[in-house]
Short mmCIF file of C-alpha atoms in Angstrom, two decimals:
data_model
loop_
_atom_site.label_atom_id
_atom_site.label_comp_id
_atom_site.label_asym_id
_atom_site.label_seq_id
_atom_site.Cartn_x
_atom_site.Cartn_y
_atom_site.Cartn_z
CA UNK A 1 -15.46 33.59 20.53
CA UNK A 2 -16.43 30.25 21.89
CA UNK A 3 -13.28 27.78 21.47
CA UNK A 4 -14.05 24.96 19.25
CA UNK A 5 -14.64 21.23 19.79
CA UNK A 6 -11.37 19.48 19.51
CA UNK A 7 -11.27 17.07 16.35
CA UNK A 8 -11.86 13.74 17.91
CA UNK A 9 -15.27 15.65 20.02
CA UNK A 10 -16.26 17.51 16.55
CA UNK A 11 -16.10 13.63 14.64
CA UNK A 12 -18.37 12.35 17.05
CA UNK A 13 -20.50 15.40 17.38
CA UNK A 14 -20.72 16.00 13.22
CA UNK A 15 -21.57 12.33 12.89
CA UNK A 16 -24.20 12.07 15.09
CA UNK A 17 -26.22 15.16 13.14
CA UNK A 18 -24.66 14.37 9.36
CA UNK A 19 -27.53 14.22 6.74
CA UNK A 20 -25.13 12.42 3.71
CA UNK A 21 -22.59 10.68 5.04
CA UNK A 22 -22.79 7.58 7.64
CA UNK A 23 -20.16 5.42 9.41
CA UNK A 24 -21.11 1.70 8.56
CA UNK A 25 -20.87 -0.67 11.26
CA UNK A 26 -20.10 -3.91 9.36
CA UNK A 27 -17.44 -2.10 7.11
CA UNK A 28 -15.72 -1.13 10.70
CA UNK A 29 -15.27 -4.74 12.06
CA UNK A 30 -14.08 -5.82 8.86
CA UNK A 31 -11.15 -3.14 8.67
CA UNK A 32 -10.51 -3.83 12.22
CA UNK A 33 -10.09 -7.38 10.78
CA UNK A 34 -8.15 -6.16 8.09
CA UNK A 35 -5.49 -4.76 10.48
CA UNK A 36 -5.46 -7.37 13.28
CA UNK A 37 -3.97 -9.60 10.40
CA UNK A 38 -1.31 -6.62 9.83
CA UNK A 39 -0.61 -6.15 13.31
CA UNK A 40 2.93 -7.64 13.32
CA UNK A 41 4.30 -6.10 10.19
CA UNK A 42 5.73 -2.79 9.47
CA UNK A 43 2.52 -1.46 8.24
CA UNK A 44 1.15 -0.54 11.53
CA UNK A 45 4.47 1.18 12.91
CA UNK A 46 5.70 4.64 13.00
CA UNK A 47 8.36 3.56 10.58
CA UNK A 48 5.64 2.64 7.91
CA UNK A 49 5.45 6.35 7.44
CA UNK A 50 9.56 6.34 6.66
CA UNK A 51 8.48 3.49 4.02
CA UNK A 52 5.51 5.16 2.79
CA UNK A 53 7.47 8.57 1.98
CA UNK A 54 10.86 7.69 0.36
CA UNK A 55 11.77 11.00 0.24
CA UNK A 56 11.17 11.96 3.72
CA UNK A 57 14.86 12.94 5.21
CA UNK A 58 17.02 9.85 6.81
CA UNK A 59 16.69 9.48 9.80
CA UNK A 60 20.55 9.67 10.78
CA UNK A 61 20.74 13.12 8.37
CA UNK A 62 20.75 16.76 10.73
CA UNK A 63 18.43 16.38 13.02
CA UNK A 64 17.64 20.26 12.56
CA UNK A 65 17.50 20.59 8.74
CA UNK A 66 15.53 17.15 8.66
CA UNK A 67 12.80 18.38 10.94
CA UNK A 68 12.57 22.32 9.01
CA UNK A 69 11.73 19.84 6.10
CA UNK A 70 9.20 18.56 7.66
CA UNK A 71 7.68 21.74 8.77
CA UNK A 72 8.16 22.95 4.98
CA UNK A 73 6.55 20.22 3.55
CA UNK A 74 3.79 20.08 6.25
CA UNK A 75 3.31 23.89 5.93
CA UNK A 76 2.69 23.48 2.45
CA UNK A 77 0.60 20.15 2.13
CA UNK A 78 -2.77 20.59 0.56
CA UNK A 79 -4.86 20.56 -2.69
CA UNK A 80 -2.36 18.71 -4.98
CA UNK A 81 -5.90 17.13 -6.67
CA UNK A 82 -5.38 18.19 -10.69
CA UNK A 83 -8.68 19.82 -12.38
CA UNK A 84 -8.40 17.13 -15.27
CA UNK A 85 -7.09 13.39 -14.47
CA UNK A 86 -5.26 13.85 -17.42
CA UNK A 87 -3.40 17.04 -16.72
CA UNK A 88 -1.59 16.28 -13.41
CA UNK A 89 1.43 18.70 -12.11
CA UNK A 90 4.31 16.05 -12.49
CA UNK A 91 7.94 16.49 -10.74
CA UNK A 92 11.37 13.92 -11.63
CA UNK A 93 13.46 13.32 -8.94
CA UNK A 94 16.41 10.92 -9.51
CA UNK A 95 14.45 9.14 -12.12
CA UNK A 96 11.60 9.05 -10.68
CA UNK A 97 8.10 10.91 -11.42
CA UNK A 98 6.21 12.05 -8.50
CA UNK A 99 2.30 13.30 -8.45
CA UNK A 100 0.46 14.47 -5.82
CA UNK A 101 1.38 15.32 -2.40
CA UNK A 102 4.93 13.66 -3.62
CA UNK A 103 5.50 16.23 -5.83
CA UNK A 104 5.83 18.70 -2.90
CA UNK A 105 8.44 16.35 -1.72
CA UNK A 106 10.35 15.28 -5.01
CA UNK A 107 10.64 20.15 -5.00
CA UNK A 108 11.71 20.52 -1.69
CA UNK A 109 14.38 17.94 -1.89
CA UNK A 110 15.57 18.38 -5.27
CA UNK A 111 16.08 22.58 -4.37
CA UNK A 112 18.25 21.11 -1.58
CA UNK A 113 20.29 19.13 -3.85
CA UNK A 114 20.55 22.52 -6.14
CA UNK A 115 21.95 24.29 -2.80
CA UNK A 116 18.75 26.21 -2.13
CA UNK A 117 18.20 26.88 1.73
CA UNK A 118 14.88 26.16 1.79
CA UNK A 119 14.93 24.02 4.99
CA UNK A 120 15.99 27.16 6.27
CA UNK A 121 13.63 29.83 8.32
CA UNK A 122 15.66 33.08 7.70
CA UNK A 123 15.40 32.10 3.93
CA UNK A 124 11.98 30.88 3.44
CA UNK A 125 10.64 33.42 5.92
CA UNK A 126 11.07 36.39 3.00
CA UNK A 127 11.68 33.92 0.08
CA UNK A 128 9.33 35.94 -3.17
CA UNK A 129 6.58 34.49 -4.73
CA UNK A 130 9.29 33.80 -8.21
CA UNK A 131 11.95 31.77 -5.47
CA UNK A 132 8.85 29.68 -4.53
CA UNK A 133 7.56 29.03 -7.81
CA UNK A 134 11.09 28.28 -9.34
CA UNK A 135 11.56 25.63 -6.33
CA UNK A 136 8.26 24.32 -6.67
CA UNK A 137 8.70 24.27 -10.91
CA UNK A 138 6.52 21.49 -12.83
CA UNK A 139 8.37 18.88 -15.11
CA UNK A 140 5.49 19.07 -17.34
CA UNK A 141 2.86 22.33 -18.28
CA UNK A 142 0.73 21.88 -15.46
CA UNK A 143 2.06 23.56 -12.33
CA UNK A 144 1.19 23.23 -8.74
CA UNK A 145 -1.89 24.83 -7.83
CA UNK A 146 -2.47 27.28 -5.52
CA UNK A 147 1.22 28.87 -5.52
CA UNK A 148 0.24 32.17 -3.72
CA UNK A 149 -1.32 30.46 -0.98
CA UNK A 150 1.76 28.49 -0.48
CA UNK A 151 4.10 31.58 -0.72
CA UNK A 152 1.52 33.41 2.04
CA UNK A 153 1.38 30.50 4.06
CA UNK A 154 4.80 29.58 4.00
CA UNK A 155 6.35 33.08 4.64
CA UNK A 156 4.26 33.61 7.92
CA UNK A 157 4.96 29.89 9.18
CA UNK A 158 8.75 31.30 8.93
CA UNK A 159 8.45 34.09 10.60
CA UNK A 160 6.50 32.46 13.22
CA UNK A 161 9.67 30.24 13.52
CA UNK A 162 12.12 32.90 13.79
CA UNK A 163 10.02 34.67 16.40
CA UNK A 164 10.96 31.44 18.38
CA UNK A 165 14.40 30.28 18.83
CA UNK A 166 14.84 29.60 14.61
CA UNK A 167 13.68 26.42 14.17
CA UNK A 168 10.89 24.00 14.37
CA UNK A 169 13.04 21.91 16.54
CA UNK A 170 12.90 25.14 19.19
CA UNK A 171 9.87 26.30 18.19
CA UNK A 172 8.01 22.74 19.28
CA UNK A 173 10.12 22.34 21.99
CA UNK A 174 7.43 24.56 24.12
CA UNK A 175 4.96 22.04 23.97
CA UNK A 176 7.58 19.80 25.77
CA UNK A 177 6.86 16.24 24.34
CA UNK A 178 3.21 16.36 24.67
CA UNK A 179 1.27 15.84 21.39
CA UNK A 180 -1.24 17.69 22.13
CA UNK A 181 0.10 20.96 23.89
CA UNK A 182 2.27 20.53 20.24
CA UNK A 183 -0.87 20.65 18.13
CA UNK A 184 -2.33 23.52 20.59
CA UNK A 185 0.79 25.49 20.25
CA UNK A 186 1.15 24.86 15.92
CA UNK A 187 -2.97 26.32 15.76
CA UNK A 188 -2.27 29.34 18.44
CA UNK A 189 1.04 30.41 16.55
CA UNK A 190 0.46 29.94 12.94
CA UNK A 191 -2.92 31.13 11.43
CA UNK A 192 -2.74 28.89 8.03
CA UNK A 193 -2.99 25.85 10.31
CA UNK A 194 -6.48 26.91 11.98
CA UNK A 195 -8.40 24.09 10.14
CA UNK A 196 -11.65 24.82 11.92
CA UNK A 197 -15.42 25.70 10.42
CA UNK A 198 -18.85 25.99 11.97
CA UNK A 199 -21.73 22.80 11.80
CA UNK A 200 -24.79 22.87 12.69
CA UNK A 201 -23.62 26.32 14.99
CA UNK A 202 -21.34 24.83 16.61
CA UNK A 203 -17.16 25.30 16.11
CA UNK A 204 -15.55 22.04 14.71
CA UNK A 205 -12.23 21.48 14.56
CA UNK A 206 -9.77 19.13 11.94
CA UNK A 207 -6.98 20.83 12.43
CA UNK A 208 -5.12 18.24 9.80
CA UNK A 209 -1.89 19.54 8.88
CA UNK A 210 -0.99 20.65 12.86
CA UNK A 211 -1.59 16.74 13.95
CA UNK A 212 0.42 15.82 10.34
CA UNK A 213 2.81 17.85 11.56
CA UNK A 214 2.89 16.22 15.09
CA UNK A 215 2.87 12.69 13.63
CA UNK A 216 5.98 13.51 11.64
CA UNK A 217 7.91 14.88 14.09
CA UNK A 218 7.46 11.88 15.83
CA UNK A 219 7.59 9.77 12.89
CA UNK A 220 11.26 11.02 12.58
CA UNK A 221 12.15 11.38 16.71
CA UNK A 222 11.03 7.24 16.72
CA UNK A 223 13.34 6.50 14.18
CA UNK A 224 16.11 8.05 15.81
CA UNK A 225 15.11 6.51 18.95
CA UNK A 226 14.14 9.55 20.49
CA UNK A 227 9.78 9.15 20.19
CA UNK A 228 9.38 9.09 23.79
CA UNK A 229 6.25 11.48 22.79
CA UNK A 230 3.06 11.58 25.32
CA UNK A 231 -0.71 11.31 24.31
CA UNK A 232 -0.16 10.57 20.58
CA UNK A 233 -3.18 8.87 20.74
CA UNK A 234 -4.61 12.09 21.43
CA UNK A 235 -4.40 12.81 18.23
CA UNK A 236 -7.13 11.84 14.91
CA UNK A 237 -6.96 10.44 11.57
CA UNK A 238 -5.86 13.80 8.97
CA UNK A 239 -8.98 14.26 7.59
CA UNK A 240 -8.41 14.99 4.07
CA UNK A 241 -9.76 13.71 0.49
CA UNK A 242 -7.76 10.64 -0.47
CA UNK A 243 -8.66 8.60 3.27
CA UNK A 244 -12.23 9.28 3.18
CA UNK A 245 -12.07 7.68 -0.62
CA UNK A 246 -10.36 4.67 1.11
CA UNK A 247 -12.70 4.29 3.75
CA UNK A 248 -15.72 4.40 1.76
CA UNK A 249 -14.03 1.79 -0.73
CA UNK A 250 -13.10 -0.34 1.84
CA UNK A 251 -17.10 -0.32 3.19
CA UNK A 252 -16.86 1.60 6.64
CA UNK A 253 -18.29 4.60 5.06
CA UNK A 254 -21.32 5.30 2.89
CA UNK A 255 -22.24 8.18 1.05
CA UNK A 256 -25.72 9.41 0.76
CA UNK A 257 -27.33 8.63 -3.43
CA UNK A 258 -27.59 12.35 -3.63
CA UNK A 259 -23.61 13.08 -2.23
CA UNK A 260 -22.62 10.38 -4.48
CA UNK A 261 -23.82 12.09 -7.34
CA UNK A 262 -22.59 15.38 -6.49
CA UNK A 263 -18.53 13.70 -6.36
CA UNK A 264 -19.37 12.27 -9.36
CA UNK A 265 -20.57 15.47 -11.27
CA UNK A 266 -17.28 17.11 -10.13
CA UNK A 267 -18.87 19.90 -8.29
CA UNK A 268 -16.75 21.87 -6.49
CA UNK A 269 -17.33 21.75 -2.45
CA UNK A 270 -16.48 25.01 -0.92
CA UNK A 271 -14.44 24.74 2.33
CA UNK A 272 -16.61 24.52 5.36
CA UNK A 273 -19.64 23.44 3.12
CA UNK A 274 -21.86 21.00 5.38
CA UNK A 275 -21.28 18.22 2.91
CA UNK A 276 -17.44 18.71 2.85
CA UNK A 277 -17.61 19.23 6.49
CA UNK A 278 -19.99 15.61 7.22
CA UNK A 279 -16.62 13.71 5.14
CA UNK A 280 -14.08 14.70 6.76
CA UNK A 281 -16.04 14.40 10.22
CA UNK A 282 -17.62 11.26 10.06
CA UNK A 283 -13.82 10.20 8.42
CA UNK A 284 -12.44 10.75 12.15
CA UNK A 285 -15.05 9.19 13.54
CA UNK A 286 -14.99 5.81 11.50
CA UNK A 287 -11.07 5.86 12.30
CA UNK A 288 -11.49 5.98 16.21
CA UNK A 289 -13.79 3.21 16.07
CA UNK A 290 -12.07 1.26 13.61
CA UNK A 291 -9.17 1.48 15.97
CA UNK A 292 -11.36 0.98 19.12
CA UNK A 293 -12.38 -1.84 17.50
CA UNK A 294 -8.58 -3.26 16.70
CA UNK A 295 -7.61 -2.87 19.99
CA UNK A 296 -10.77 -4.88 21.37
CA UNK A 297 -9.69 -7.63 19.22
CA UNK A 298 -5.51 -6.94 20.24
CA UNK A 299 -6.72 -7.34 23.99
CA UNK A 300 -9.42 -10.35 23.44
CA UNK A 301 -6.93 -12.25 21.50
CA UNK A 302 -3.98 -11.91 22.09
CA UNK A 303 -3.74 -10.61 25.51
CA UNK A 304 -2.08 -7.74 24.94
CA UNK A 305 -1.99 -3.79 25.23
CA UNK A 306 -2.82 -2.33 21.77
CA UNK A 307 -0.51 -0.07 20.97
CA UNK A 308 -1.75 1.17 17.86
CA UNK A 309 -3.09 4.81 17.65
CA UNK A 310 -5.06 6.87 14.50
CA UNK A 311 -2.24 7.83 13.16
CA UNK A 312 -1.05 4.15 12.47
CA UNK A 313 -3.85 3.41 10.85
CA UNK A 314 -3.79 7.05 8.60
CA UNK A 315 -0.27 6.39 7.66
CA UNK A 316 -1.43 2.93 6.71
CA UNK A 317 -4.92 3.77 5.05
CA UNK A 318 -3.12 7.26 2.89
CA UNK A 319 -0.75 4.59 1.41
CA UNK A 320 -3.02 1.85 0.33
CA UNK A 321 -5.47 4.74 -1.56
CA UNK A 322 -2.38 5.99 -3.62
CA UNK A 323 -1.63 1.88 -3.68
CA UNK A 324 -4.94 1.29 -5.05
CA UNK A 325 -6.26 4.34 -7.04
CA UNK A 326 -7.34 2.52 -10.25
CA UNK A 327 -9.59 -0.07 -8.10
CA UNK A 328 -11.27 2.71 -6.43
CA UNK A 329 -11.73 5.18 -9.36
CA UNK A 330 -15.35 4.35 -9.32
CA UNK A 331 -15.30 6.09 -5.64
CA UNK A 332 -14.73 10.11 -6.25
CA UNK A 333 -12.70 11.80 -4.29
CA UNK A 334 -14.50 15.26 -2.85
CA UNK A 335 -12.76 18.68 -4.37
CA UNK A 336 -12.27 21.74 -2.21
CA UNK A 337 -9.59 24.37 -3.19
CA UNK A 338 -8.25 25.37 0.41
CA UNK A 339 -5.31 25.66 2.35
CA UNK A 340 -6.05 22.93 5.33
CA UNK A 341 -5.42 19.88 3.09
#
């Protein structure tokens, strides 16, 4: 089977052919604006992901047990959208209420405070469907969807780590500290993260959680001082549901009148749907040359090497749609039920 265009070739190549959904100039150079103004502050760092995920491990906690949370949480990270507004699966932690991705979060940490080994492979690798669900338990009666997917997906991702050396710490140590042999490696080794469908026949890739997986790796190597990582600006924007809602908000994407409609009515996209695919594409797309466009400005300007990469600007752009969910309620978000995000 041919091998598929790598995400950053299948943005470009899905947004040259897309039918409803368009990149939009004007809205580009405004958000590359937008962030030349940020460019100094910790909102275009690696440690604005630390900020924007309070629950993410310290940075001085085990090294090893930090980054198998990571790989936990990564492994398990998609479709936390709730069928009704209203009925959203809700988790306290220490006071707080978490929704959403956070929720994920607020269960994994809160089953390590109740001395569950859940950051651990030999555990989670045979863990039963009731273990999972007990860790992953709703505060309120809507649970988490999807909790079989997340036991099947979680399981193999285990056993895939046992088979080398453990622990993700071992297990990405084969891709040396190259961010993209690490993303290669994650999609060989572990099925669930082969986020790849078929446009226009050709094979696309996204291959979201492997590159979230990547970024937060590094995101917790930098803040120990230890993100000497190559060719992270290999990698894309995560192309998922809540960024594509920012960037259309924010004017450097435009849905088609008849898409529009279609989010609005709630229909269901399935995965791999030419619609659902066109998003997330043209999503990637609008990111490279929003950040193309940045470091234009970072280099006319200033004088200076532009050191910010895709990921930056996702762990910046994520944030500010959670930030600003009322003001962009008019904007739907696109549903698909599916493991890849």
């Amino acid at each position: 089977m041919e091998k598929p265009l790598l995400p950053r070739e299948s943005g470009q190549f899905i947004a040259e052919r897309s039918r409803d959904v368009f990149v939009e100039d004007e809205g580009v150079e405004k958000m590359a604006e937008v962030l030349y103004s940020l460019r100094h502050s910790d909102d275009l760092t690696a440690s604005g992901w630390k900020k924007a995920n309070p629950l993410a491990p310290a940075p001085t906690s085990d090294q090893g047990s930090a980054l198998n949370w990571v790989f936990v949480v990564d492994t398990m990270n998609f479709s936390f959208w709730p069928e009704k507004e209203t009925q959203q699966c809700e988790v306290t932690y220490k006071g707080t209420t978490y929704t959403g991705y956070m929720t994920l979060c607020a269960a994994i940490t809160r089953a390590m405070e109740e001395g569950v080994p859940i950051t651990d492979p030999k555990y989670f690798s045979q863990m039963s469907v009731e273990e999972l669900g007990h860790i992953l338990r709703s505060d309120n009666e809507t649970p988490m969807p999807m909790l079989r997917e997340r036991h099947q997906v979680l399981t193999e991702g285990g056993r895939a780590l046992l088979e080398h050396g453990g622990s993700f710490r071992t297990f990405i140590s084969q891709a040396g500290n190259d961010a993209r042999k690490m993303v290669e490696l994650i999609v060989e080794k572990i099925p669930s993260y082969r986020d790849e469908a078929t446009y226009e026949g050709k094979r696309i890739s996204f291959y979201k959680r492997a590159q979230i997986l990547v970024a937060d790796f590094w995101g917790i190597m930098e803040a120990r001082g230890q993100g000497d990582i190559i060719n992270m600006d290999w990698l894309t924007m995560f192309a998922d549901y809540r960024v594509p809602q920012a960037l259309v908000y924010l004017g450097a994407l435009r849905y088609s009148d008849t898409l529009m409609q279609v989010l609005k009515n709630g229909e269901l996209l399935s995965s791999g749907d030419r619609r659902e695919v066109e998003i997330r594409g043209c999503s990637i797309l609008c990111v490279e040359l929003i950040k193309d466009r940045l470091c234009k400005l970072v280099q006319e300007r200033d004088g200076q090497p532009c050191s910010v990469n895709s990921v930056i600007i996702d762990f910046y752009l994520w944030p500010y749609a959670k930030q600003h969910h009322k003001e962009m309620a008019h904007i739907p978000i696109h549903h698909t039920r599916c493991i890849y995000y």
